[in-house]
Amino acid sequence: MLNELIEKRKKILAESETHKEKRNELNALASTYARQRNQLNAQTREFVEEAQKNKELRDQHNEQVQSLKDERNDYNDRANAIFEEIDAFKKEHGSIKTRGIKELQKQIEYMEFRQQTEVISNDKERELIDKIKQLKAAVREQEFELEQNKEMRTKLQDARDLRKQASDIHARVTEMAELAQQHHDLMVECYRKADKSREEADEAHRQFVEAQEAADAEHNLFISNQKELRDYDKVIGGLRKKTKKTKITKEDKAVRKEAERVFQLFRGGEKLKTDDILLLQRAKLI
């Protein structure tokens, strides 16, 4: 029975070691996933912070765009007011019967905008450039006629100066708008990267939980095996103690019997050897 219990204990000990090794492997794997998750979460925060910075810069540039547009529009409005005065003078004096400079300038601006922003064929672009040249020539022709009048010459120069200032500001509007768009694109890209790393972090966390739960299950099995081993140790220890006690009792009986035989010989007159004396002492007969 004792040998059977010892064999069973060996089997449980082997199972215990297997569960311990699996637990340690799974804990190491869980730690790896936890590190990956933490790194990805940190990366996500960095992307979000970078996106927020670009959002703030975009908004700042958009505010500048609006402010510059207001300033540009003010110069254009003042220039248009002068052109209206010039058109009124033309009508009053009947010097020019074609379209007014204000209208021509608007057409030129519209066509130049199309040329800069639209994707058109080479033929269409050449046609557009020719029309712009014709309109500018018409403007110069009208301006030349108007400049013959001193008062109109002054007004024309004032209108040109205002248009020039509006044009310079418009260039800054375009520059700020492009910067705003750049930061907007960067913001969108950062948020896209943040979403991607957040998804990867969630997946790493799922794997961490899965590995940790598996490690906990192996640990519980290891603890259960350890309890079984302690129970087996108690039973085996008890059996060994009982077996040892039984063996000692048998040996004591054998010694007692031999000692009594020697003692009877001693009483009969035989001399005792040293071993005989020790035997009698062990049996407590002397």
Tab-separated table of C-alpha atoms in Angstrom:
chain	number	residue	atom	x	y	z
A	1	MET	CA	0.000	0.000	0.000
A	2	LEU	CA	2.845	2.347	0.913
A	3	ASN	CA	4.566	1.815	-2.436
A	4	GLU	CA	1.297	2.446	-4.262
A	5	LEU	CA	0.867	5.745	-2.436
A	6	ILE	CA	4.465	6.740	-3.204
A	7	GLU	CA	3.885	6.101	-6.927
A	8	LYS	CA	0.688	8.139	-6.877
A	9	ARG	CA	2.572	10.948	-5.121
A	10	LYS	CA	5.231	10.925	-7.862
A	11	LYS	CA	2.517	11.246	-10.508
A	12	ILE	CA	0.879	14.190	-8.719
A	13	LEU	CA	4.299	15.830	-8.232
A	14	ALA	CA	4.932	15.563	-11.995
A	15	GLU	CA	1.497	17.088	-12.715
A	16	SER	CA	2.255	19.856	-10.231
A	17	GLU	CA	5.529	20.715	-11.984
A	18	THR	CA	3.789	20.700	-15.378
A	19	HIS	CA	1.119	23.131	-14.140
A	20	LYS	CA	3.825	25.288	-12.538
A	21	GLU	CA	5.793	25.499	-15.811
A	22	LYS	CA	2.651	26.303	-17.827
A	23	ARG	CA	1.652	28.945	-15.279
A	24	ASN	CA	5.071	30.603	-15.475
A	25	GLU	CA	5.045	30.517	-19.295
A	26	LEU	CA	1.560	32.032	-19.418
A	27	ASN	CA	2.488	34.703	-16.858
A	28	ALA	CA	5.505	35.628	-18.991
A	29	LEU	CA	3.268	35.775	-22.080
A	30	ALA	CA	0.734	37.922	-20.206
A	31	SER	CA	3.549	40.294	-19.195
A	32	THR	CA	4.624	40.567	-22.845
A	33	TYR	CA	1.074	41.438	-23.927
A	34	ALA	CA	0.795	43.932	-21.049
A	35	ARG	CA	3.987	45.690	-22.180
A	36	GLN	CA	2.733	45.803	-25.773
A	37	ARG	CA	-0.616	47.179	-24.603
A	38	ASN	CA	1.038	49.859	-22.464
A	39	GLN	CA	3.362	50.893	-25.299
A	40	LEU	CA	0.438	51.109	-27.724
A	41	ASN	CA	-1.638	53.108	-25.233
A	42	ALA	CA	1.272	55.524	-24.798
A	43	GLN	CA	1.595	55.743	-28.581
A	44	THR	CA	-2.132	56.440	-28.871
A	45	ARG	CA	-1.846	59.287	-26.361
A	46	GLU	CA	1.065	60.761	-28.346
A	47	PHE	CA	-0.939	60.623	-31.583
A	48	VAL	CA	-3.946	62.270	-29.909
A	49	GLU	CA	-1.745	65.007	-28.418
A	50	GLU	CA	-0.157	65.612	-31.829
A	51	ALA	CA	-3.616	65.729	-33.418
A	52	GLN	CA	-4.752	68.297	-30.830
A	53	LYS	CA	-1.696	70.462	-31.544
A	54	ASN	CA	-2.427	70.392	-35.276
A	55	LYS	CA	-6.099	71.135	-34.590
A	56	GLU	CA	-5.138	74.205	-32.565
A	57	LEU	CA	-2.759	75.384	-35.305
A	58	ARG	CA	-5.431	74.753	-37.950
A	59	ASP	CA	-7.965	76.799	-35.979
A	60	GLN	CA	-5.435	79.600	-35.457
A	61	HIS	CA	-4.696	79.758	-39.191
A	62	ASN	CA	-8.414	79.660	-40.003
A	63	GLU	CA	-8.949	82.612	-37.652
A	64	GLN	CA	-6.134	84.443	-39.444
A	65	VAL	CA	-7.729	83.571	-42.788
A	66	GLN	CA	-11.038	85.060	-41.684
A	67	SER	CA	-9.371	88.163	-40.289
A	68	LEU	CA	-7.360	88.659	-43.495
A	69	LYS	CA	-10.467	88.071	-45.618
A	70	ASP	CA	-12.290	90.802	-43.710
A	71	GLU	CA	-9.332	93.136	-44.273
A	72	ARG	CA	-9.096	92.183	-47.962
A	73	ASN	CA	-12.844	92.663	-48.464
A	74	ASP	CA	-12.626	96.096	-46.878
A	75	TYR	CA	-9.963	97.169	-49.401
A	76	ASN	CA	-11.993	95.672	-52.257
A	77	ASP	CA	-15.161	97.434	-51.072
A	78	ARG	CA	-13.325	100.753	-50.949
A	79	ALA	CA	-11.848	100.122	-54.409
A	80	ASN	CA	-15.286	99.159	-55.769
A	81	ALA	CA	-16.778	102.340	-54.350
A	82	ILE	CA	-14.211	104.373	-56.308
A	83	PHE	CA	-14.843	102.321	-59.457
A	84	GLU	CA	-18.568	103.051	-59.078
A	85	GLU	CA	-17.752	106.765	-58.954
A	86	ILE	CA	-15.634	106.323	-62.084
A	87	ASP	CA	-18.455	104.441	-63.862
A	88	ALA	CA	-20.870	107.192	-62.897
A	89	PHE	CA	-18.476	109.768	-64.372
A	90	LYS	CA	-18.229	107.737	-67.583
A	91	LYS	CA	-21.987	107.517	-67.942
A	92	GLU	CA	-22.378	111.188	-67.229
A	93	HIS	CA	-19.813	112.223	-69.835
A	94	GLY	CA	-20.553	109.391	-72.268
A	95	SER	CA	-16.850	108.963	-72.934
A	96	ILE	CA	-16.855	105.143	-72.928
A	97	LYS	CA	-19.781	102.945	-73.871
A	98	THR	CA	-18.299	99.562	-72.923
A	99	ARG	CA	-18.516	97.694	-69.634
A	100	GLY	CA	-17.199	99.426	-66.535
A	101	ILE	CA	-13.745	98.791	-65.043
A	102	LYS	CA	-15.282	97.289	-61.901
A	103	GLU	CA	-17.132	94.649	-63.920
A	104	LEU	CA	-14.066	93.914	-66.041
A	105	GLN	CA	-11.884	93.504	-62.932
A	106	LYS	CA	-14.364	91.028	-61.457
A	107	GLN	CA	-14.288	88.995	-64.662
A	108	ILE	CA	-10.484	89.005	-64.672
A	109	GLU	CA	-10.345	87.837	-61.037
A	110	TYR	CA	-12.860	85.069	-61.737
A	111	MET	CA	-10.939	83.810	-64.783
A	112	GLU	CA	-7.584	83.941	-62.955
A	113	PHE	CA	-9.133	81.948	-60.116
A	114	ARG	CA	-10.354	79.323	-62.606
A	115	GLN	CA	-6.912	79.136	-64.170
A	116	GLN	CA	-5.297	78.510	-60.767
A	117	THR	CA	-7.804	76.027	-59.362
A	118	GLU	CA	-9.448	74.103	-62.222
A	119	VAL	CA	-7.969	71.178	-64.142
A	120	ILE	CA	-8.419	72.076	-67.817
A	121	SER	CA	-6.856	71.055	-71.137
A	122	ASN	CA	-3.998	73.050	-72.671
A	123	ASP	CA	-6.299	74.426	-75.371
A	124	LYS	CA	-8.848	75.598	-72.805
A	125	GLU	CA	-6.106	77.164	-70.705
A	126	ARG	CA	-4.717	79.081	-73.713
A	127	GLU	CA	-8.249	80.258	-74.527
A	128	LEU	CA	-8.701	81.426	-70.927
A	129	ILE	CA	-5.355	83.250	-70.955
A	130	ASP	CA	-6.311	85.037	-74.197
A	131	LYS	CA	-9.618	86.195	-72.673
A	132	ILE	CA	-7.792	87.502	-69.594
A	133	LYS	CA	-5.379	89.421	-71.835
A	134	GLN	CA	-8.291	90.928	-73.782
A	135	LEU	CA	-10.061	92.021	-70.604
A	136	LYS	CA	-6.883	93.546	-69.166
A	137	ALA	CA	-6.353	95.388	-72.442
A	138	ALA	CA	-9.914	96.736	-72.206
A	139	VAL	CA	-9.217	97.897	-68.647
A	140	ARG	CA	-6.000	99.654	-69.711
A	141	GLU	CA	-7.830	101.306	-72.596
A	142	GLN	CA	-10.529	102.667	-70.302
A	143	GLU	CA	-7.970	103.700	-67.705
A	144	PHE	CA	-5.936	105.539	-70.352
A	145	GLU	CA	-8.997	107.524	-71.438
A	146	LEU	CA	-9.956	108.265	-67.845
A	147	GLU	CA	-6.433	109.365	-66.957
A	148	GLN	CA	-6.875	112.298	-69.321
A	149	ASN	CA	-9.044	113.759	-66.567
A	150	LYS	CA	-6.949	114.796	-63.550
A	151	GLU	CA	-9.654	113.973	-61.003
A	152	MET	CA	-10.292	110.545	-62.555
A	153	ARG	CA	-6.551	109.907	-62.757
A	154	THR	CA	-6.287	110.413	-58.989
A	155	LYS	CA	-9.287	108.189	-58.327
A	156	LEU	CA	-7.888	105.482	-60.603
A	157	GLN	CA	-4.574	105.529	-58.734
A	158	ASP	CA	-6.386	105.317	-55.397
A	159	ALA	CA	-8.453	102.379	-56.676
A	160	ARG	CA	-5.326	100.656	-58.013
A	161	ASP	CA	-3.546	101.095	-54.672
A	162	LEU	CA	-6.510	99.618	-52.830
A	163	ARG	CA	-6.691	96.717	-55.307
A	164	LYS	CA	-2.943	96.126	-54.836
A	165	GLN	CA	-3.331	96.017	-51.066
A	166	ALA	CA	-6.310	93.662	-51.420
A	167	SER	CA	-4.279	91.454	-53.774
A	168	ASP	CA	-1.327	91.322	-51.340
A	169	ILE	CA	-3.642	90.371	-48.500
A	170	HIS	CA	-5.321	87.760	-50.687
A	171	ALA	CA	-1.907	86.138	-51.221
A	172	ARG	CA	-1.577	85.905	-47.437
A	173	VAL	CA	-5.118	84.504	-47.250
A	174	THR	CA	-4.107	81.773	-49.690
A	175	GLU	CA	-0.929	81.061	-47.704
A	176	MET	CA	-2.784	80.836	-44.374
A	177	ALA	CA	-5.526	78.696	-45.925
A	178	GLU	CA	-2.917	76.275	-47.254
A	179	LEU	CA	-1.262	76.077	-43.827
A	180	ALA	CA	-4.649	75.491	-42.209
A	181	GLN	CA	-5.322	72.672	-44.675
A	182	GLN	CA	-1.897	71.141	-44.012
A	183	HIS	CA	-2.525	71.081	-40.265
A	184	HIS	CA	-6.024	69.735	-40.855
A	185	ASP	CA	-4.600	66.873	-42.931
A	186	LEU	CA	-1.975	66.182	-40.242
A	187	MET	CA	-4.688	66.202	-37.574
A	188	VAL	CA	-6.790	63.691	-39.523
A	189	GLU	CA	-3.742	61.466	-40.092
A	190	CYS	CA	-2.817	61.573	-36.382
A	191	TYR	CA	-6.366	60.632	-35.381
A	192	ARG	CA	-6.268	57.786	-37.910
A	193	LYS	CA	-3.016	56.514	-36.411
A	194	ALA	CA	-4.459	56.915	-32.899
A	195	ASP	CA	-7.499	54.816	-33.849
A	196	LYS	CA	-5.234	52.126	-35.313
A	197	SER	CA	-2.916	51.954	-32.290
A	198	ARG	CA	-5.950	52.009	-29.959
A	199	GLU	CA	-7.388	48.978	-31.777
A	200	GLU	CA	-4.018	47.217	-31.494
A	201	ALA	CA	-3.871	48.096	-27.782
A	202	ASP	CA	-7.357	46.652	-27.263
A	203	GLU	CA	-6.279	43.437	-29.015
A	204	ALA	CA	-3.117	43.227	-26.878
A	205	HIS	CA	-5.262	43.724	-23.759
A	206	ARG	CA	-7.622	40.953	-24.867
A	207	GLN	CA	-4.657	38.623	-25.329
A	208	PHE	CA	-3.278	39.718	-21.945
A	209	VAL	CA	-6.554	38.879	-20.186
A	210	GLU	CA	-6.753	35.545	-21.999
A	211	ALA	CA	-3.176	34.599	-21.032
A	212	GLN	CA	-3.660	35.814	-17.445
A	213	GLU	CA	-6.849	33.805	-16.997
A	214	ALA	CA	-5.124	30.700	-18.385
A	215	ALA	CA	-2.182	31.318	-16.020
A	216	ASP	CA	-4.596	31.655	-13.071
A	217	ALA	CA	-6.250	28.360	-14.047
A	218	GLU	CA	-2.848	26.615	-14.152
A	219	HIS	CA	-1.946	28.193	-10.807
A	220	ASN	CA	-5.159	26.887	-9.230
A	221	LEU	CA	-4.353	23.386	-10.529
A	222	PHE	CA	-0.813	23.740	-9.147
A	223	ILE	CA	-2.181	24.767	-5.734
A	224	SER	CA	-4.615	21.833	-5.820
A	225	ASN	CA	-1.704	19.462	-6.576
A	226	GLN	CA	0.301	20.963	-3.733
A	227	LYS	CA	-2.574	20.307	-1.326
A	228	GLU	CA	-2.797	16.709	-2.562
A	229	LEU	CA	0.959	16.299	-2.061
A	230	ARG	CA	0.671	17.528	1.524
A	231	ASP	CA	-2.150	15.061	2.139
A	232	TYR	CA	-0.105	12.222	0.629
A	233	ASP	CA	2.914	13.254	2.695
A	234	LYS	CA	0.833	13.022	5.878
A	235	VAL	CA	-0.502	9.569	4.993
A	236	ILE	CA	2.858	8.240	3.759
A	237	GLY	CA	4.639	9.707	6.776
A	238	GLY	CA	2.140	8.042	9.107
A	239	LEU	CA	2.507	4.673	7.375
A	240	ARG	CA	6.297	4.893	7.454
A	241	LYS	CA	6.238	5.734	11.147
A	242	LYS	CA	3.903	2.853	11.858
A	243	THR	CA	6.041	0.443	9.805
A	244	LYS	CA	9.190	1.610	11.571
A	245	LYS	CA	7.549	1.173	14.969
A	246	THR	CA	6.414	-2.337	14.067
A	247	LYS	CA	9.932	-3.200	12.905
A	248	ILE	CA	11.456	-1.863	16.119
A	249	THR	CA	8.980	-3.866	18.213
A	250	LYS	CA	9.941	-7.082	16.406
A	251	GLU	CA	13.625	-6.326	16.869
A	252	ASP	CA	13.108	-5.605	20.593
A	253	LYS	CA	11.347	-8.943	21.059
A	254	ALA	CA	14.176	-10.785	19.328
A	255	VAL	CA	16.790	-8.996	21.469
A	256	ARG	CA	14.843	-9.746	24.657
A	257	LYS	CA	14.564	-13.394	23.794
A	258	GLU	CA	18.296	-13.692	23.086
A	259	ALA	CA	19.151	-11.730	26.224
A	260	GLU	CA	17.024	-14.050	28.393
A	261	ARG	CA	18.802	-17.041	26.885
A	262	VAL	CA	22.213	-15.538	27.683
A	263	PHE	CA	21.036	-14.580	31.162
A	264	GLN	CA	19.957	-18.157	31.858
A	265	LEU	CA	23.388	-19.353	30.758
A	266	PHE	CA	24.969	-16.776	33.055
A	267	ARG	CA	22.864	-18.028	35.949
A	268	GLY	CA	23.994	-21.501	35.076
A	269	GLY	CA	27.587	-20.446	35.642
A	270	GLU	CA	28.838	-19.502	32.188
A	271	LYS	CA	31.048	-16.493	31.839
A	272	LEU	CA	29.750	-13.461	29.959
A	273	LYS	CA	31.521	-11.936	27.014
A	274	THR	CA	31.516	-8.205	26.369
A	275	ASP	CA	28.850	-8.602	23.660
A	276	ASP	CA	26.749	-10.632	26.093
A	277	ILE	CA	26.953	-7.895	28.725
A	278	LEU	CA	25.926	-5.254	26.144
A	279	LEU	CA	23.029	-7.458	25.045
A	280	LEU	CA	21.811	-7.850	28.647
A	281	GLN	CA	22.110	-4.091	29.170
A	282	ARG	CA	20.125	-3.428	26.015
A	283	ALA	CA	17.397	-5.770	27.223
A	284	LYS	CA	17.580	-4.078	30.653
A	285	LEU	CA	18.258	-7.378	32.417
A	286	ILE	CA	21.260	-5.975	34.259
